């Protein structure tokens, strides 16, 4: 019988956020796959957990992943953890879960904090629909294409960013989206936790004056719902009103309805309808 792969969330700063179930799971598995074994060892020592660790990070995903899967198939249970937050979210884990699923290995999650959702909750921006975008590419062209693809997206957007790249990213966001509301959540759950709720221009001014320090999540307001929709020309509005009138609506009523839909004045649409 194979073992189980547990995906275990760890604190993003405050060690008290490690859940009792996470402690129990880390203490019960046969081994732990950790992004950085030194970081995880500190966490385990804090909770007096002794457990064999194997490193599992971006540069050994394939061969180490295969070895971990073999061990689980042979009956051992494994917990995957990363340095902070939820595995699989801009962190290793996705491949291992996929490989486990393909091998028919049972999986279970022990949820913990994720900086993305924690920051979203404090942002004061709409939370009902959001899009996690992770880190922007360091390649200039890919970054531009990524931002361009989001320009008309109405969802609240979530980005991770390193402090030394923050100003550059704020410039790029402003260039791509125009000025929008943004919340910058810094050092969540730590001593210097803070949320700056401002707009992109305000954020640029703020962090130009006092350089960013610590870990950041950027929560950016989505595009207005009508973004990307072309405003019809006056001629198109007049044509639409004529069509309504041809369908039996009184011309003044057709002009009124079209005016409400397009933003043109009723009088200019009506005048256009009277022209040849
Ligand atoms: N898997 C993690 C999670 O679920 O949040 C994210 C890992 S990603 C490699 C690291 C990024 O998460 C940082 O660069 C920062 O953008 C964000 N982050 C992590 N901890 C944070 C904290 N305490 N406060 C603000 N942002 C944080």
XYZ file of C-alpha atoms and ligand atoms in Angstrom:
303
model
C 0.000 0.000 0.000
C 1.316 3.426 -0.899
C 1.712 6.213 1.626
C 0.091 9.641 1.436
C 1.444 12.938 0.151
C 0.504 15.810 2.488
C 0.741 19.403 1.234
C 1.405 21.399 4.395
C 1.172 25.195 4.736
C 3.756 26.885 6.975
C 3.815 30.403 8.500
C 4.608 33.471 6.356
C 6.288 35.154 9.322
C 4.593 34.409 12.612
C 5.419 30.905 13.848
C 2.193 30.779 15.863
C 0.410 30.428 12.526
C 1.588 26.833 12.163
C -1.629 24.951 12.832
C -1.894 22.126 15.381
C -2.817 19.815 12.517
C 0.322 20.843 10.626
C 2.436 20.049 13.726
C 0.688 16.700 14.058
C 1.159 15.874 10.364
C 4.834 16.891 10.273
C 5.412 14.754 13.349
C 3.588 11.741 11.881
C 4.944 11.448 8.307
C 7.996 9.325 7.461
C 9.878 12.185 5.805
C 9.502 15.809 4.767
C 10.304 17.267 1.347
C 11.473 20.825 2.005
C 12.343 23.719 -0.315
C 15.297 24.703 1.880
C 16.089 22.111 4.525
C 17.864 24.712 6.741
C 14.745 26.891 6.906
C 12.492 23.921 7.634
C 14.887 22.550 10.250
C 14.489 25.801 12.219
C 10.713 25.435 12.082
C 10.873 21.797 13.157
C 13.274 22.591 16.011
C 10.903 25.312 17.240
C 8.153 22.701 17.511
C 10.505 19.934 18.748
C 9.797 17.785 15.709
C 12.526 15.412 14.554
C 12.070 14.109 11.038
C 14.248 13.153 8.055
C 14.332 15.938 5.454
C 14.973 15.776 1.718
C 15.484 18.894 -0.324
C 12.966 19.545 -3.071
C 13.364 22.824 -4.931
C 13.081 24.411 -8.372
C 16.437 22.984 -9.523
C 15.915 19.308 -8.660
C 12.165 18.920 -9.255
C 12.406 16.110 -11.778
C 14.872 13.625 -10.311
C 14.082 14.358 -6.671
C 10.352 14.312 -7.443
C 10.667 10.844 -8.985
C 12.608 9.591 -5.948
C 10.005 10.990 -3.547
C 7.177 9.394 -5.517
C 9.001 6.025 -5.437
C 9.336 6.213 -1.662
C 5.642 7.026 -1.238
C 4.684 4.163 -3.561
C 6.802 1.913 -1.362
C 4.616 2.828 1.610
C 6.200 5.929 3.195
C 4.170 9.063 3.861
C 5.614 12.450 2.943
C 4.809 16.087 3.750
C 5.877 18.756 1.312
C 6.606 22.196 2.779
C 8.258 25.347 1.477
C 10.104 28.193 3.199
C 6.892 30.123 3.891
C 3.217 29.842 3.059
C 1.479 27.301 0.888
C 3.509 24.970 -1.323
C 2.519 25.155 -5.012
C 1.785 28.918 -4.858
C 4.838 30.539 -6.522
C 6.714 27.748 -4.739
C 7.599 24.085 -5.466
C 4.819 21.536 -5.092
C 2.706 21.650 -8.227
C 4.837 19.043 -10.043
C 4.957 16.696 -7.070
C 1.181 16.777 -6.621
C 0.721 16.115 -10.350
C 3.171 13.189 -10.238
C 1.424 11.788 -7.141
C -1.961 12.040 -8.859
C -0.589 10.281 -11.948
C 0.838 7.505 -9.763
C -2.493 7.064 -7.945
C -1.043 8.246 -4.630
C -3.599 9.667 -2.170
C -3.050 13.369 -1.383
C -4.246 15.549 1.483
C -3.877 19.237 2.237
C -3.084 20.781 5.605
C -3.899 24.395 4.773
C -1.891 27.287 6.114
C -1.488 30.969 5.311
C -0.700 32.233 1.858
C 0.615 35.769 1.432
C -1.625 36.295 -1.616
C -4.944 35.647 0.082
C -3.839 37.274 3.341
C -2.924 40.485 1.483
C -6.132 40.431 -0.546
C -8.169 40.269 2.664
C -6.486 43.412 4.017
C -6.474 45.318 0.717
C -9.881 46.967 0.988
C -10.287 46.229 -2.744
C -12.992 43.930 -4.191
C -12.408 40.350 -3.066
C -15.258 38.484 -4.754
C -13.327 37.900 -7.979
C -9.557 38.012 -8.118
C -6.672 36.784 -10.221
C -3.344 35.608 -8.826
C -0.516 36.624 -11.163
C 2.519 35.678 -9.054
C 5.876 37.245 -9.939
C 6.190 39.215 -13.172
C 8.882 37.961 -15.532
C 12.271 39.659 -15.337
C 12.359 39.520 -19.143
C 11.203 42.948 -20.303
C 9.201 41.724 -23.317
C 7.416 38.913 -21.415
C 6.607 41.323 -18.639
C 5.053 43.805 -21.072
C 3.037 41.052 -22.779
C 1.829 39.790 -19.394
C 0.705 43.258 -18.281
C -0.846 43.983 -21.682
C -2.927 40.794 -21.363
C -4.274 42.045 -18.007
C -5.072 45.620 -19.038
C -8.803 45.000 -19.466
C -9.158 42.312 -16.799
C -11.839 43.370 -14.286
C -10.602 41.040 -11.535
C -8.593 42.362 -8.610
C -5.004 41.425 -9.479
C -2.455 39.945 -7.063
C 1.301 40.161 -7.658
C 4.283 39.068 -5.615
C 7.360 41.279 -5.788
C 10.822 41.561 -4.289
C 11.566 44.911 -2.596
C 14.458 45.840 -4.890
C 12.222 45.448 -7.957
C 9.177 47.185 -6.506
C 9.713 50.696 -7.934
C 10.372 49.306 -11.390
C 7.218 47.192 -11.189
C 5.108 50.132 -10.020
C 6.344 52.125 -13.049
C 5.443 49.238 -15.369
C 1.988 48.819 -13.799
C 1.293 52.543 -14.168
C 2.445 52.515 -17.788
C 0.313 49.465 -18.624
C -2.863 50.207 -16.638
C -2.915 53.972 -16.056
C -3.434 55.199 -12.501
C -5.407 52.674 -10.422
C -5.967 51.911 -6.781
C -3.392 49.597 -5.213
C -2.815 48.120 -1.768
C 0.741 47.148 -0.865
C 0.830 44.601 1.946
C 4.233 44.401 3.591
C 5.747 41.980 6.116
C 2.403 40.315 6.854
C 2.135 38.641 10.280
C 5.540 40.093 11.259
C 6.498 42.949 13.583
C 6.512 45.535 10.790
C 3.288 44.422 9.110
C 1.718 47.304 7.229
C -0.721 47.960 4.404
C -0.451 51.028 2.205
C -3.766 51.699 0.437
C -3.205 54.290 -2.258
C -3.025 54.495 -6.060
C -0.114 53.677 -8.376
C 1.076 57.289 -8.511
C 0.830 57.579 -4.726
C 2.752 54.324 -4.255
C 5.511 55.520 -6.582
C 5.820 58.804 -4.687
C 5.810 56.993 -1.334
C 8.487 54.416 -2.196
C 10.654 56.901 -4.051
C 10.794 58.938 -0.841
C 11.298 55.925 1.461
C 12.823 52.887 -0.296
C 10.864 49.620 0.092
C 12.063 47.046 2.617
C 10.723 43.570 3.439
C 8.341 41.283 1.595
C 5.497 42.717 -0.468
C 2.259 41.641 -2.070
C 0.668 44.055 -4.520
C -3.105 44.084 -4.838
C -4.175 46.100 -7.860
C -7.699 47.206 -8.668
C -9.136 45.504 -11.775
C -10.085 47.344 -14.948
C -13.476 49.074 -15.062
C -16.143 46.628 -16.316
C -16.493 48.496 -19.644
C -12.725 48.624 -20.296
C -11.751 47.498 -23.759
C -15.174 48.205 -25.166
C -14.886 50.698 -28.008
C -17.065 53.785 -27.654
C -19.325 53.751 -30.782
C -18.960 56.704 -33.138
C -21.845 59.188 -33.439
C -22.590 57.733 -36.877
C -22.905 54.253 -35.371
C -25.189 55.574 -32.630
C -27.372 57.305 -35.242
C -27.489 54.084 -37.310
C -28.577 52.133 -34.211
C -31.337 54.679 -33.488
C -32.514 54.521 -37.117
C -32.726 50.752 -36.822
C -34.912 51.035 -33.727
C -37.117 53.565 -35.521
C -37.338 51.274 -38.572
C -38.564 48.565 -36.207
C -41.518 50.739 -35.189
C -40.169 52.802 -32.272
C -40.990 56.526 -32.315
C -37.875 58.393 -33.598
C -37.639 60.569 -30.464
C -37.857 57.461 -28.279
C -35.218 55.695 -30.438
C -32.940 58.720 -30.003
C -33.513 58.692 -26.222
C -32.807 54.967 -25.850
C -29.654 55.146 -27.985
C -28.456 58.236 -26.129
C -28.764 56.390 -22.813
C -26.790 53.448 -24.203
C -24.006 55.368 -25.926
C -23.532 58.510 -23.861
C -24.259 60.862 -26.795
C -26.908 63.560 -26.359
C -30.433 62.662 -27.451
C -30.564 65.905 -29.497
C -27.415 65.103 -31.507
C -28.615 61.577 -32.274
C -32.041 62.893 -33.282
C -30.424 65.582 -35.476
C -28.329 62.851 -37.105
C -31.458 60.751 -37.765
C -33.044 63.678 -39.608
C -29.998 64.100 -41.859
C -29.788 61.992 -45.038
N 4.059 30.105 -1.232
C 4.061 31.407 -0.628
C 2.644 31.784 -0.232
O 1.762 30.914 -0.238
O 2.409 32.947 0.090
C 4.692 32.446 -1.513
C 6.134 32.179 -1.840
S 6.860 33.336 -2.908
C 8.369 32.534 -3.321
C 7.432 34.590 -1.836
C 6.682 35.904 -2.018
O 5.488 35.877 -1.246
C 7.454 37.120 -1.530
O 8.330 37.605 -2.513
C 6.337 38.095 -1.246
O 5.868 38.675 -2.448
C 5.247 37.150 -0.708
N 5.327 37.040 0.763
C 5.732 35.977 1.481
N 5.623 36.238 2.789
C 5.146 37.490 2.910
C 4.824 38.335 4.007
N 4.992 37.926 5.258
N 4.326 39.568 3.750
C 4.159 39.987 2.488
N 4.451 39.236 1.406
C 4.947 38.014 1.614
